XYZ file of C-alpha atoms in Angstrom:
327
model
C 85.916 55.649 53.288
C 83.342 54.759 50.675
C 80.995 57.299 51.719
C 83.377 60.051 51.862
C 84.282 59.267 48.304
C 80.815 59.404 47.282
C 80.546 62.526 48.837
C 83.599 63.921 47.196
C 82.111 62.676 43.800
C 78.808 64.044 44.505
C 80.660 67.515 45.072
C 82.997 67.417 42.161
C 79.979 66.389 39.935
C 78.069 69.462 41.320
C 81.113 71.961 40.703
C 81.452 70.532 37.386
C 77.595 71.145 36.672
C 77.939 74.591 38.009
C 80.797 75.085 35.543
C 79.094 73.901 32.726
C 76.262 76.124 32.790
C 78.705 79.094 33.716
C 80.430 78.146 30.503
C 77.426 77.786 28.331
C 76.160 81.386 29.736
C 79.814 82.842 29.155
C 80.111 81.337 25.718
C 76.882 82.545 24.692
C 77.458 86.214 26.704
C 80.705 86.590 24.750
C 79.509 85.599 21.547
C 77.272 88.621 21.589
C 80.122 90.902 23.090
C 82.648 89.840 20.552
C 80.670 91.149 17.564
C 80.014 94.189 19.573
C 83.971 94.721 20.508
C 84.796 94.091 16.903
C 82.218 96.589 15.670
C 83.864 99.265 18.476
C 87.460 98.195 17.555
C 86.574 98.733 13.896
C 85.391 102.367 14.801
C 88.334 102.940 16.916
C 90.581 102.174 14.674
C 88.930 104.617 12.149
C 88.939 107.254 14.526
C 92.283 106.589 15.344
C 93.391 106.859 11.524
C 91.300 110.329 11.122
C 92.533 111.763 14.564
C 94.759 114.341 12.989
C 92.376 115.569 10.517
C 89.133 115.424 13.184
C 91.514 117.561 15.822
C 92.492 120.249 13.094
C 88.717 120.737 12.109
C 87.655 120.482 15.728
C 90.619 123.150 16.545
C 89.111 125.180 13.919
C 85.695 125.118 15.127
C 86.407 125.681 18.810
C 89.183 128.385 17.923
C 87.631 130.532 15.202
C 84.067 129.471 14.077
C 81.973 130.403 17.324
C 80.830 133.652 16.065
C 80.311 132.547 12.470
C 76.624 132.281 10.882
C 75.330 128.604 9.905
C 76.361 129.190 6.102
C 79.614 130.942 6.998
C 80.719 128.021 9.233
C 79.792 125.347 6.836
C 81.680 127.076 4.006
C 84.818 127.724 6.066
C 84.648 123.932 7.285
C 84.353 122.495 4.065
C 87.519 124.554 2.599
C 89.077 123.657 5.623
C 88.062 119.701 4.693
C 89.541 120.545 1.020
C 92.995 121.770 2.558
C 93.423 118.695 4.458
C 92.443 116.452 1.383
C 95.203 118.304 -0.581
C 97.763 117.017 2.105
C 96.190 113.601 2.392
C 95.202 114.329 5.683
C 91.968 111.962 6.470
C 89.003 113.124 8.550
C 86.066 111.504 9.659
C 83.330 112.080 6.995
C 80.545 111.041 9.277
C 80.113 114.195 11.044
C 78.268 111.886 14.117
C 81.735 110.293 14.616
C 83.229 113.475 14.308
C 81.460 115.438 16.842
C 80.415 112.301 18.891
C 84.030 112.032 20.195
C 83.938 114.935 22.332
C 80.072 115.876 22.766
C 78.057 113.672 24.643
C 74.148 114.286 24.517
C 74.111 115.632 27.812
C 75.966 118.572 26.716
C 73.141 119.843 25.129
C 69.298 119.929 26.791
C 67.749 118.865 23.672
C 67.973 119.559 19.937
C 71.018 117.116 19.750
C 69.764 116.745 15.676
C 71.200 120.417 14.725
C 74.676 120.210 13.889
C 75.096 124.063 14.618
C 74.199 123.700 18.190
C 76.425 120.497 18.424
C 79.305 122.676 17.100
C 78.192 125.677 19.519
C 78.556 122.946 22.861
C 82.008 122.224 21.426
C 83.011 125.803 21.818
C 81.988 126.164 25.199
C 83.260 122.765 26.118
C 86.707 123.424 24.993
C 87.501 127.153 24.807
C 89.868 128.835 27.017
C 87.911 131.867 27.161
C 84.546 132.913 28.509
C 81.913 132.117 26.408
C 79.830 134.781 25.156
C 76.284 133.832 23.821
C 74.875 135.962 21.024
C 71.248 134.780 21.352
C 68.774 137.154 19.507
C 66.140 134.427 19.712
C 66.964 133.568 23.479
C 67.543 129.676 22.677
C 70.478 129.274 24.118
C 69.932 129.419 27.932
C 65.946 128.195 27.750
C 66.287 125.727 25.183
C 69.809 124.269 23.734
C 72.554 123.981 26.715
C 71.987 121.797 29.883
C 73.405 124.693 32.566
C 75.597 123.611 35.009
C 73.746 122.744 38.067
C 74.068 125.167 41.097
C 74.292 128.201 38.601
C 73.222 131.405 39.431
C 71.960 134.090 37.125
C 73.109 138.139 37.364
C 71.595 140.705 35.236
C 74.101 143.336 34.189
C 71.679 146.098 35.790
C 71.428 144.248 38.986
C 72.351 147.010 41.654
C 74.180 144.024 43.524
C 76.113 143.063 40.546
C 79.441 143.201 42.297
C 78.365 141.310 45.663
C 76.550 138.771 43.406
C 79.799 137.790 41.593
C 81.923 137.792 44.183
C 79.741 135.035 46.356
C 79.899 133.125 42.939
C 83.063 133.363 42.783
C 84.029 132.261 46.624
C 81.405 129.544 46.479
C 82.614 128.216 43.131
C 79.621 127.911 41.529
C 78.692 128.813 37.454
C 77.464 132.358 36.964
C 75.740 133.715 34.231
C 75.369 136.949 33.101
C 72.479 138.271 31.454
C 72.238 141.582 28.990
C 76.321 141.324 29.135
C 77.422 144.619 27.020
C 80.948 145.122 28.329
C 79.935 147.510 30.594
C 81.186 145.734 33.473
C 82.448 147.512 36.911
C 85.899 148.155 36.215
C 87.062 146.427 39.441
C 86.350 143.138 37.526
C 88.245 143.850 34.787
C 90.728 141.209 35.622
C 88.254 138.628 35.991
C 86.496 139.312 32.769
C 89.686 139.422 30.682
C 90.435 135.656 32.245
C 93.863 136.993 34.353
C 93.492 134.198 36.813
C 96.638 132.306 38.069
C 97.572 129.613 40.529
C 98.991 130.383 43.815
C 101.028 127.325 45.846
C 100.166 127.521 49.767
C 102.085 125.144 51.915
C 100.589 123.877 55.370
C 101.057 121.658 57.777
C 98.044 118.388 58.074
C 96.628 116.716 61.029
C 99.639 114.545 61.385
C 102.389 117.474 60.830
C 103.147 116.401 57.315
C 103.942 119.180 55.347
C 101.596 119.565 51.895
C 100.983 121.793 49.025
C 97.765 122.948 47.448
C 97.185 124.888 44.712
C 94.549 127.557 44.563
C 93.370 129.687 41.838
C 93.346 133.567 42.366
C 92.127 136.610 40.457
C 93.089 140.300 41.523
C 89.945 142.756 41.977
C 89.880 146.353 42.384
C 90.816 149.620 40.696
C 93.909 151.375 42.566
C 94.101 149.085 45.346
C 93.749 145.199 44.150
C 92.478 142.727 46.259
C 93.591 139.084 45.491
C 90.477 136.747 45.595
C 90.221 133.047 45.713
C 88.327 131.349 42.977
C 86.655 128.324 43.569
C 87.296 125.388 42.023
C 83.919 124.867 40.056
C 83.729 128.688 39.043
C 82.763 129.667 35.425
C 81.352 132.743 33.736
C 78.636 132.462 31.056
C 77.976 135.818 28.946
C 74.689 136.337 27.369
C 73.083 138.521 25.410
C 70.281 139.190 22.506
C 72.163 141.791 21.056
C 74.088 141.110 17.905
C 76.170 144.527 17.350
C 79.000 145.265 19.995
C 81.009 148.520 19.932
C 84.046 146.252 21.094
C 84.737 142.684 21.269
C 87.577 141.466 23.920
C 90.056 138.748 22.864
C 89.820 136.999 26.464
C 86.264 136.380 25.378
C 84.785 133.818 22.725
C 81.482 135.082 21.052
C 79.279 131.878 20.143
C 76.414 132.861 17.620
C 72.899 131.098 18.606
C 71.016 132.157 15.355
C 67.877 130.150 15.057
C 68.670 127.578 12.265
C 66.328 125.983 9.958
C 67.242 122.701 11.881
C 66.913 124.175 15.385
C 63.010 126.039 13.603
C 62.129 122.539 12.688
C 62.677 120.673 16.152
C 61.099 123.698 17.801
C 57.950 123.686 15.793
C 57.940 120.088 16.156
C 58.128 120.147 19.983
C 55.280 122.681 19.893
C 52.978 121.074 17.430
C 53.253 117.943 19.489
C 52.699 119.726 22.961
C 49.436 121.144 21.442
C 48.646 117.975 19.664
C 48.905 115.566 22.903
C 50.780 117.650 25.915
C 50.623 114.346 27.828
C 52.607 112.272 25.026
C 54.849 115.160 24.951
C 55.873 114.893 28.373
C 56.217 111.298 28.129
C 58.509 111.366 25.217
C 60.842 113.538 27.036
C 60.697 111.670 29.971
C 61.426 108.553 27.937
C 64.368 110.205 26.050
C 65.929 111.595 29.408
C 65.584 107.632 30.991
C 67.167 106.563 27.820
C 70.711 109.004 28.124
C 70.709 107.871 31.731
C 70.406 104.070 30.848
C 72.777 104.449 28.520
C 75.237 105.606 30.880
C 74.122 102.880 33.178
C 74.847 100.550 30.349
C 78.420 101.890 29.449
C 79.434 101.646 32.939
C 78.559 97.755 33.233
C 80.495 97.431 30.153
C 83.564 99.041 31.755
C 83.043 97.062 34.642
C 82.727 93.935 33.350
C 86.163 94.310 30.974
C 87.766 95.462 34.768
C 86.376 91.649 36.030
C 87.501 90.208 32.725
C 91.508 91.390 33.243
C 91.266 90.536 37.152
C 89.915 87.207 36.670
C 92.379 85.474 33.775
C 92.450 81.809 34.260
C 89.737 81.565 36.999
C 86.577 82.911 35.064
C 84.458 80.215 35.747
C 84.753 80.690 39.737
C 84.508 84.334 39.469
C 80.755 84.837 40.592
C 81.025 88.673 40.062
C 81.817 87.899 36.579
C 79.008 85.846 35.855
C 76.565 88.013 38.305
C 77.960 90.855 35.421
C 77.315 88.916 32.330
C 73.473 88.088 33.292
């Protein structure tokens, strides 16, 4: 009996030591997390307070500012801010917070320091129209934007234009139309005017239970219209280096990609760096991409830790997953 009691005390002591070690580690980790969470809470409160004003500014940019030059856009945004101040509507003075709410770094391939291109990425992301990149220096597709994976490129003069566009529709892949000039085949009028609609289909599943599925459709043709299913990931991106158009369509959102001072500086910096030390420039680009990836992983781990905290409740010291997450 004494042996059993001794073993029980030894086991209790071992568990207590483990709990003590974990408690010390947990206390140290939570102290660091508390500081960071306090900062995040202050930022969240500030963003919540500025939500209405920020939403109005971003709505203006997405809805009306796409085709404006940098100077015209800045002038109108400043007028918009004055109007908000007049009605005592607060907004984020820090543009990093204003745009950072919506545009992650992965929206842009590079040049995240160029405010004008960040705004353009916002327009691309949230417009309910097909974006038309007016891009005289050809920087949008080559330098600025991170294009969707698996995208296809079709030139307006391509003899197989119709067949390739139909293929992108059915496959549900992003499609970039180069040298766009509004002179597209009339059978695709509904597509370019974004006259898409949902159609509900009812079918019987494997176990005999009826199911409903919504498909996006578009009607193609001239005299005889054909209903065509649109793949879930289909998107249309229009691109032109021509700055003059005889007409514009209200279902297309023109986005200007003029080469701004910021973009020119960043472009020259990259080119000079490549000329001076090509290996270093390539390593720098790899490091930047790696940092972006690591940032995503860190944010995912933080969310995971918070979920574990919620699940643990009163049994934090017994939760091996929680302790492992904090290491």
